[in-house]
GROMACS .gro file of N, CA and C in nm:
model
  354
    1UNK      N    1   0.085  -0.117   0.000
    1UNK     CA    2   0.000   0.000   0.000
    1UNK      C    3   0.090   0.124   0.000
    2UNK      N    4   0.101   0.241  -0.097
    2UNK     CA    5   0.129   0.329  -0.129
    2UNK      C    6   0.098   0.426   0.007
    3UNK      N    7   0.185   0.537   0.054
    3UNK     CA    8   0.195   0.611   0.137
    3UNK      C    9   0.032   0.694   0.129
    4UNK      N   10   0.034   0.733  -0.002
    4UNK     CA   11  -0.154   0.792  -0.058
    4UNK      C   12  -0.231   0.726   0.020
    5UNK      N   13  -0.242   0.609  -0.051
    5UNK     CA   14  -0.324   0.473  -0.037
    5UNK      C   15  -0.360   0.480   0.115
    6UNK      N   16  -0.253   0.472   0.210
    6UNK     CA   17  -0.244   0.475   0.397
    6UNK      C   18  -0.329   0.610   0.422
    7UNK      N   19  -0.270   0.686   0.401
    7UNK     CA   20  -0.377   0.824   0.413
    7UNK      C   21  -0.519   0.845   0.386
    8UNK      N   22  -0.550   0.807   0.265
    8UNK     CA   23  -0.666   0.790   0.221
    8UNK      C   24  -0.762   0.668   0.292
    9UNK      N   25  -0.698   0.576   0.332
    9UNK     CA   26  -0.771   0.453   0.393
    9UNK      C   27  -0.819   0.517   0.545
   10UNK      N   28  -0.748   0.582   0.628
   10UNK     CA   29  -0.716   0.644   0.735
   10UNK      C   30  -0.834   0.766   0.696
   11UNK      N   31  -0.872   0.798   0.653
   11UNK     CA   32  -0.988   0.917   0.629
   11UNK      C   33  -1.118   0.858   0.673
   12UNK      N   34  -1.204   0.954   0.753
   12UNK     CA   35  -1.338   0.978   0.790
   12UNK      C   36  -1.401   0.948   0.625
   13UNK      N   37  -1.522   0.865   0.669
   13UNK     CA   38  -1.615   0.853   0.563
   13UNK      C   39  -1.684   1.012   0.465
   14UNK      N   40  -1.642   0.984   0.352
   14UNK     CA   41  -1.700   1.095   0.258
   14UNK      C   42  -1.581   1.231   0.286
   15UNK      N   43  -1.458   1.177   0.311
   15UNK     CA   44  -1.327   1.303   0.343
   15UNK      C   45  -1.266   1.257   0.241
   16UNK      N   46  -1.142   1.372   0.164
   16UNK     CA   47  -1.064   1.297   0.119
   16UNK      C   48  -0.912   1.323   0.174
   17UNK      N   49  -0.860   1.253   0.197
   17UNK     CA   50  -0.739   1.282   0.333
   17UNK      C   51  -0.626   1.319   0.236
   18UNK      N   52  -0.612   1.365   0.133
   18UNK     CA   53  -0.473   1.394   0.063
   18UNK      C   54  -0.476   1.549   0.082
   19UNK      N   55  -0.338   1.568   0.080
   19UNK     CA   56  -0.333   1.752   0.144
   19UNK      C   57  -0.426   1.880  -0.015
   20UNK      N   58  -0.457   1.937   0.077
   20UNK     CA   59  -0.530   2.045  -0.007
   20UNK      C   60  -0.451   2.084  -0.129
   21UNK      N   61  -0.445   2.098  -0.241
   21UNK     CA   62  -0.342   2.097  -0.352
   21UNK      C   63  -0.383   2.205  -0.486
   22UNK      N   64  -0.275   2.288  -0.521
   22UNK     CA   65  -0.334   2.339  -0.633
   22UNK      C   66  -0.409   2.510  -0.605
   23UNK      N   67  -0.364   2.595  -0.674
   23UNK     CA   68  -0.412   2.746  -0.618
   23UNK      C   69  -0.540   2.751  -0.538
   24UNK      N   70  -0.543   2.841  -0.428
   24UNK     CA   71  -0.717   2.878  -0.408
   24UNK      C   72  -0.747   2.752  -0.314
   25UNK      N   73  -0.670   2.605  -0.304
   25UNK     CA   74  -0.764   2.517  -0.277
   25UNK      C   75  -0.785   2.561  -0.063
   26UNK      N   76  -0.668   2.652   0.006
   26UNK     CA   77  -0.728   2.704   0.098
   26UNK      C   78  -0.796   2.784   0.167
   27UNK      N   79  -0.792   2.852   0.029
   27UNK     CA   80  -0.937   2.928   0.072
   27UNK      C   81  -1.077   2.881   0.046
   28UNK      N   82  -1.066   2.798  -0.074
   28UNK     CA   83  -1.197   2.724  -0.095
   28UNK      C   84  -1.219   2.614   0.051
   29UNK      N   85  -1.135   2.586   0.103
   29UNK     CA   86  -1.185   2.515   0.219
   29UNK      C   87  -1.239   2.616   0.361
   30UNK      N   88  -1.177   2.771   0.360
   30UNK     CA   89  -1.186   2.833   0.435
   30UNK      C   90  -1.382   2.890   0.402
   31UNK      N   91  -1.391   2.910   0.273
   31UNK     CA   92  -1.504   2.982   0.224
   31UNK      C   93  -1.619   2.819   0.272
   32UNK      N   94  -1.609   2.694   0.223
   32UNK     CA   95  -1.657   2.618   0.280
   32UNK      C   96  -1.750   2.610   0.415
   33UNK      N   97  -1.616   2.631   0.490
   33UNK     CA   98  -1.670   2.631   0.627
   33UNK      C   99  -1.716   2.746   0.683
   34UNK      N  100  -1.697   2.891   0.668
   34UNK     CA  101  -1.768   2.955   0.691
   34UNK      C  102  -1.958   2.962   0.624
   35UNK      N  103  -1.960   2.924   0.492
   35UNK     CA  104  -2.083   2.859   0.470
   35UNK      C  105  -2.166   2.816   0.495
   36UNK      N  106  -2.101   2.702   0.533
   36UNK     CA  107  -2.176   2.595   0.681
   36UNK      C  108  -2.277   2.699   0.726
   37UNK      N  109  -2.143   2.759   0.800
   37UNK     CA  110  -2.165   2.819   0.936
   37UNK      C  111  -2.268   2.939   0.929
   38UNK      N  112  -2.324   2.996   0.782
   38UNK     CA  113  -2.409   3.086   0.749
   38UNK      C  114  -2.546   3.028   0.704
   39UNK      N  115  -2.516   2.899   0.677
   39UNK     CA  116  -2.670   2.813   0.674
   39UNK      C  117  -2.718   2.797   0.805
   40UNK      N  118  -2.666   2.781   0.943
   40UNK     CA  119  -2.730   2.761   1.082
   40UNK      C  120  -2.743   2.871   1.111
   41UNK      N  121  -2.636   2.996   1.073
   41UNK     CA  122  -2.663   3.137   1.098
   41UNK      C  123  -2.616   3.212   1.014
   42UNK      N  124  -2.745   3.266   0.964
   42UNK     CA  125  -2.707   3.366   0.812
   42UNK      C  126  -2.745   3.499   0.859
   43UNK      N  127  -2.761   3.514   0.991
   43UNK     CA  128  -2.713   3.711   1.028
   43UNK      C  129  -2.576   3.663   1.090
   44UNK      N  130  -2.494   3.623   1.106
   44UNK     CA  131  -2.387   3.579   1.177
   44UNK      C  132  -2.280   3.733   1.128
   45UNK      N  133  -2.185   3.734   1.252
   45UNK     CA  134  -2.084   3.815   1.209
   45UNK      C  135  -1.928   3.761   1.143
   46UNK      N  136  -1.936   3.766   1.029
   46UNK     CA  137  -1.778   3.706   0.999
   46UNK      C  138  -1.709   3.839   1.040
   47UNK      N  139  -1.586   3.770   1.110
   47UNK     CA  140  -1.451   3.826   1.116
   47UNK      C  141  -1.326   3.776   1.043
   48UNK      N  142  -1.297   3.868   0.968
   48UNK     CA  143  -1.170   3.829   0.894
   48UNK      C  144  -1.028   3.870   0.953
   49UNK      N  145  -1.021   3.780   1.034
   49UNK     CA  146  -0.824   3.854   1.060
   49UNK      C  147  -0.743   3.872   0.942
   50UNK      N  148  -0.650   3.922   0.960
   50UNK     CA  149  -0.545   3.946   0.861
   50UNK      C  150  -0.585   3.938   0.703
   51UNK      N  151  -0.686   3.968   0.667
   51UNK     CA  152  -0.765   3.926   0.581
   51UNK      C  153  -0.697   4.000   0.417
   52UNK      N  154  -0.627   4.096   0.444
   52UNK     CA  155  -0.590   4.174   0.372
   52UNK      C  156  -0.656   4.204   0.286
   53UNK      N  157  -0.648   4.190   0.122
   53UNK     CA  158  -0.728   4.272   0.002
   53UNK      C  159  -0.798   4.112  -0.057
   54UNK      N  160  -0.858   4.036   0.053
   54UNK     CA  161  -0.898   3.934  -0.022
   54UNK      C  162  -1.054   3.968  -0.005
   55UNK      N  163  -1.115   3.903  -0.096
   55UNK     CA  164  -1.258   3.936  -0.146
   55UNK      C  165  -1.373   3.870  -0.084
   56UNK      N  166  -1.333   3.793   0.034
   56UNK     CA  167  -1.432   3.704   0.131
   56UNK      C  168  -1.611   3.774   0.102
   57UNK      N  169  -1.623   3.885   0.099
   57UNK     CA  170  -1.726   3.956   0.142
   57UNK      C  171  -1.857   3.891   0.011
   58UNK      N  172  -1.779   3.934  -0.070
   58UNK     CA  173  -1.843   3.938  -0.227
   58UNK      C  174  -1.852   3.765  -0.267
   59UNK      N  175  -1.781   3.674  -0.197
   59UNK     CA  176  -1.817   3.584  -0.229
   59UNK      C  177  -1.882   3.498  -0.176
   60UNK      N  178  -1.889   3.549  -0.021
   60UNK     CA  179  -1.957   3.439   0.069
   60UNK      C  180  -2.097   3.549   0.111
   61UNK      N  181  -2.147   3.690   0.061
   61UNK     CA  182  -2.267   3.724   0.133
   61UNK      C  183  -2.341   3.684   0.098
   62UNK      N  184  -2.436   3.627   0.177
   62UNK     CA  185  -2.587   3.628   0.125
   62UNK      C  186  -2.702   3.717   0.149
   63UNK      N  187  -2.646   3.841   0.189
   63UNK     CA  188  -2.727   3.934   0.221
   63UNK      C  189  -2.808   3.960   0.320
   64UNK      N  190  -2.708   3.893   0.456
   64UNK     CA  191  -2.805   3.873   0.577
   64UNK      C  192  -2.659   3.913   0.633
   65UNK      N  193  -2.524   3.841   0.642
   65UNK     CA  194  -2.421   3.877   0.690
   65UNK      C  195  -2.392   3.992   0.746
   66UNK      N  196  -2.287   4.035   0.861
   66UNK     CA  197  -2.204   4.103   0.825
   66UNK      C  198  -2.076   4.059   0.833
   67UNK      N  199  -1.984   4.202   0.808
   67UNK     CA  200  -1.866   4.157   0.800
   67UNK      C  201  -1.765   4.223   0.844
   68UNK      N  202  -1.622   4.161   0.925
   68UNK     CA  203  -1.531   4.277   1.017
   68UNK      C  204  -1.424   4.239   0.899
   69UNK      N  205  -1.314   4.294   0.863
   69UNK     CA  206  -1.180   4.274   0.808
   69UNK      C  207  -1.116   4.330   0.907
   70UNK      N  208  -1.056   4.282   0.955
   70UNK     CA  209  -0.948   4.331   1.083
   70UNK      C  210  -0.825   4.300   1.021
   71UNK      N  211  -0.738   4.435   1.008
   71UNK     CA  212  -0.648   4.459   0.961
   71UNK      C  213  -0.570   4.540   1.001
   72UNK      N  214  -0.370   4.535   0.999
   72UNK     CA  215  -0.322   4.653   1.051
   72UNK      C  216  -0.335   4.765   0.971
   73UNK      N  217  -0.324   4.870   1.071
   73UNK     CA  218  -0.352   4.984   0.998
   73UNK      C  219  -0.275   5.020   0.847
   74UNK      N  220  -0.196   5.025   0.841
   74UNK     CA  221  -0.182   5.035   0.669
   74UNK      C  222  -0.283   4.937   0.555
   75UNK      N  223  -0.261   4.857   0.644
   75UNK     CA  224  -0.359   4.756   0.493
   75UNK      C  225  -0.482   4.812   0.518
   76UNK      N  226  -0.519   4.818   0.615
   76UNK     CA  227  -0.669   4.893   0.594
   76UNK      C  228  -0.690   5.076   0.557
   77UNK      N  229  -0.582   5.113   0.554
   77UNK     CA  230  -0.578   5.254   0.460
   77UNK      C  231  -0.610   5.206   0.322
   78UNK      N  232  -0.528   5.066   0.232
   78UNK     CA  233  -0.530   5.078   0.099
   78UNK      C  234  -0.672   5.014   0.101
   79UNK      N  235  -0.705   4.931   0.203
   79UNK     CA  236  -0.840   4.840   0.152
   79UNK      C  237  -0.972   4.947   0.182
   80UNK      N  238  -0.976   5.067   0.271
   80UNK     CA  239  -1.085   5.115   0.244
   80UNK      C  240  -1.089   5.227   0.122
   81UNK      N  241  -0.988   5.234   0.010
   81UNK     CA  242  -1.006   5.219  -0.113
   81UNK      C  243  -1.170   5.169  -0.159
   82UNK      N  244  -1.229   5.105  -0.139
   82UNK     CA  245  -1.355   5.041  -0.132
   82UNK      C  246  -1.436   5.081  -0.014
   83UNK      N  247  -1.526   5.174  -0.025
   83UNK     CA  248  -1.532   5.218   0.135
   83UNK      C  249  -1.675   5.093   0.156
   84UNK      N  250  -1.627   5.089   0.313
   84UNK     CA  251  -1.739   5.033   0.423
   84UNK      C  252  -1.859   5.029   0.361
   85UNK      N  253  -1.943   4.960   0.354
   85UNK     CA  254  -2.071   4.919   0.358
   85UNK      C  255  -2.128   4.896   0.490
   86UNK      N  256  -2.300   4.902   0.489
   86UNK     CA  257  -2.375   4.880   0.599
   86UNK      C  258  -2.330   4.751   0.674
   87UNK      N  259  -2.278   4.669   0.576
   87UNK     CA  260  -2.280   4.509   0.639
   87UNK      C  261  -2.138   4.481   0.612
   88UNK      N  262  -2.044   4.535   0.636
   88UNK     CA  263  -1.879   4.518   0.548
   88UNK      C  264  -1.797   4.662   0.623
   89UNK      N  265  -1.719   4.579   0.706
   89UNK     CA  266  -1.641   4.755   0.809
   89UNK      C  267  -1.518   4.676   0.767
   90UNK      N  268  -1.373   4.761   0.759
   90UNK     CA  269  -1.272   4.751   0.780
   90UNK      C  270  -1.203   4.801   0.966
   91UNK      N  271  -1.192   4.688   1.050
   91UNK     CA  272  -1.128   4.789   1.123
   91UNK      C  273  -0.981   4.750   1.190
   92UNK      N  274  -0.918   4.845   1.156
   92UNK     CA  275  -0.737   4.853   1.177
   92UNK      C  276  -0.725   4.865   1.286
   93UNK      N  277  -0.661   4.727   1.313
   93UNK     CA  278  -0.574   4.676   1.476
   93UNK      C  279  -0.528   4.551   1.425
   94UNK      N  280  -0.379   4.520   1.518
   94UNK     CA  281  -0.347   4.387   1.438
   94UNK      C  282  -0.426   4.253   1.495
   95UNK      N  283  -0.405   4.154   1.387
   95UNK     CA  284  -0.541   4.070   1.483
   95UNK      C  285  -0.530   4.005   1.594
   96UNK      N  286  -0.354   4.015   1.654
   96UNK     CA  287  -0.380   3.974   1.760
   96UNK      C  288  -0.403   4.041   1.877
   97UNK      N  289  -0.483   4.196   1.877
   97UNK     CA  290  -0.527   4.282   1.983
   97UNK      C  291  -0.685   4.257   1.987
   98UNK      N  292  -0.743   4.279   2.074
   98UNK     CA  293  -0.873   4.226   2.107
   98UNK      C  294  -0.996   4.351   2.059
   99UNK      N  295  -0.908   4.491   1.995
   99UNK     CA  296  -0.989   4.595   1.978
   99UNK      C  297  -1.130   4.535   1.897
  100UNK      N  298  -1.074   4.433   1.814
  100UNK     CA  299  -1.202   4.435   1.674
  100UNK      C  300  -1.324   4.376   1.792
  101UNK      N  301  -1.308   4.318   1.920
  101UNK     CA  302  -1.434   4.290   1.967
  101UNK      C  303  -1.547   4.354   1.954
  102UNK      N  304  -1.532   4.518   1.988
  102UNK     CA  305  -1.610   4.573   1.986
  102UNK      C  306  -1.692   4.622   1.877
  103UNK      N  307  -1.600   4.539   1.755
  103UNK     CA  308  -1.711   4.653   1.630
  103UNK      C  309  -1.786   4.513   1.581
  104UNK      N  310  -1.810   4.368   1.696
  104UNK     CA  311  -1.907   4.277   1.689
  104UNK      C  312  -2.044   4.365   1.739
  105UNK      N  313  -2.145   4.427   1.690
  105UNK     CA  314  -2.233   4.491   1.753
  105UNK      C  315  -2.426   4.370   1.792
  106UNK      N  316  -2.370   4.255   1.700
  106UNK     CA  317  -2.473   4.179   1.718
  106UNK      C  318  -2.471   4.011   1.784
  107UNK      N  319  -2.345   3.952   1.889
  107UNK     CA  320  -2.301   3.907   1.830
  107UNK      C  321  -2.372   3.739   1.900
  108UNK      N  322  -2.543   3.752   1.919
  108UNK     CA  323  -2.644   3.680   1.924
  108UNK      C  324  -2.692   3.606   1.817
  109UNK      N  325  -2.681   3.678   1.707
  109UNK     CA  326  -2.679   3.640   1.555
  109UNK      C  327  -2.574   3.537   1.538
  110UNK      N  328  -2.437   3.500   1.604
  110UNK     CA  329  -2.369   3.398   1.584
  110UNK      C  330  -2.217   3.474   1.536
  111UNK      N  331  -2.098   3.447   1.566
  111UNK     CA  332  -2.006   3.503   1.477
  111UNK      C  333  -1.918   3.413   1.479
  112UNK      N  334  -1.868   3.449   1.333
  112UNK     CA  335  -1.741   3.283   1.341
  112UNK      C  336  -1.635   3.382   1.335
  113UNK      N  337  -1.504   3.341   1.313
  113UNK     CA  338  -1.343   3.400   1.299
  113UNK      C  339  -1.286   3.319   1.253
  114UNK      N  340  -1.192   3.413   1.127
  114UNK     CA  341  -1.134   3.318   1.015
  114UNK      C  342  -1.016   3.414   1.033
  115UNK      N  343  -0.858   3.365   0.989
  115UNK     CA  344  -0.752   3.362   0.946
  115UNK      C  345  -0.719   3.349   0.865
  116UNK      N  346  -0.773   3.389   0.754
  116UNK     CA  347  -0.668   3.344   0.626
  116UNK      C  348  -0.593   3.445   0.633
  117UNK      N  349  -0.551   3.523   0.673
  117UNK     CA  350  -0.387   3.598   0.627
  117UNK      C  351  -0.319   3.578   0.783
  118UNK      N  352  -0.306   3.511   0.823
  118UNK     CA  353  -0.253   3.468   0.958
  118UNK      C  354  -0.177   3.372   0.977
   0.00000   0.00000   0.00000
């Protein structure tokens, strides 16, 4: 049995255990699971740490969301280039300071926290 073969046998039913491969394929697992997580709660607050100039917003809203990009302050000078929306804030602190708690204003609705630039 091939090293694959061991891995793959070793996988949870309906997984496929070989490493994520090929451009995009971690964010497509990141966009995934926040998904989920907007079908049990679709007012939910996503938080994006380190999120930089990536496009989370536009691809995962369904128009119930909102959304934090927590970013250090320079990246969020070039990213509100695109200014804020009702449901879409940029706010500059790095993500490992606890400031962005506060711009959770709902956070009964459910909120998840993602890392992709982390």
């Amino acid at each position: 049995m091939s090293e694959s073969e061991r891995t793959r046998a070793g996988a949870p039913a309906g997984r496929d255990a070989s490493p994520a491969r090929g451009p995009g394929a971690r964010g497509r697992h990141f966009d995934a699971a926040v998904r989920g997580y907007l079908e049990r709660f679709p007012r939910a607050t996503v938080v994006a740490l380190g999120e930089g100039l990536d496009t989370g917003f536009w691809r995962l809203d369904n128009g119930r969301l909102t959304w934090l990009t927590v970013v250090v302050p320079q990246a969020a000078a070039v990213r509100r280039m695109l200014p804020d929306g009702p449901r879409r804030r940029t706010v500059a602190c790095p993500a490992g300071a606890h400031d962005w708690l506060d711009a959770v204003h709902e956070p009964r609705h459910g909120v998840v926290v993602t890392a992709p630039g982390c």
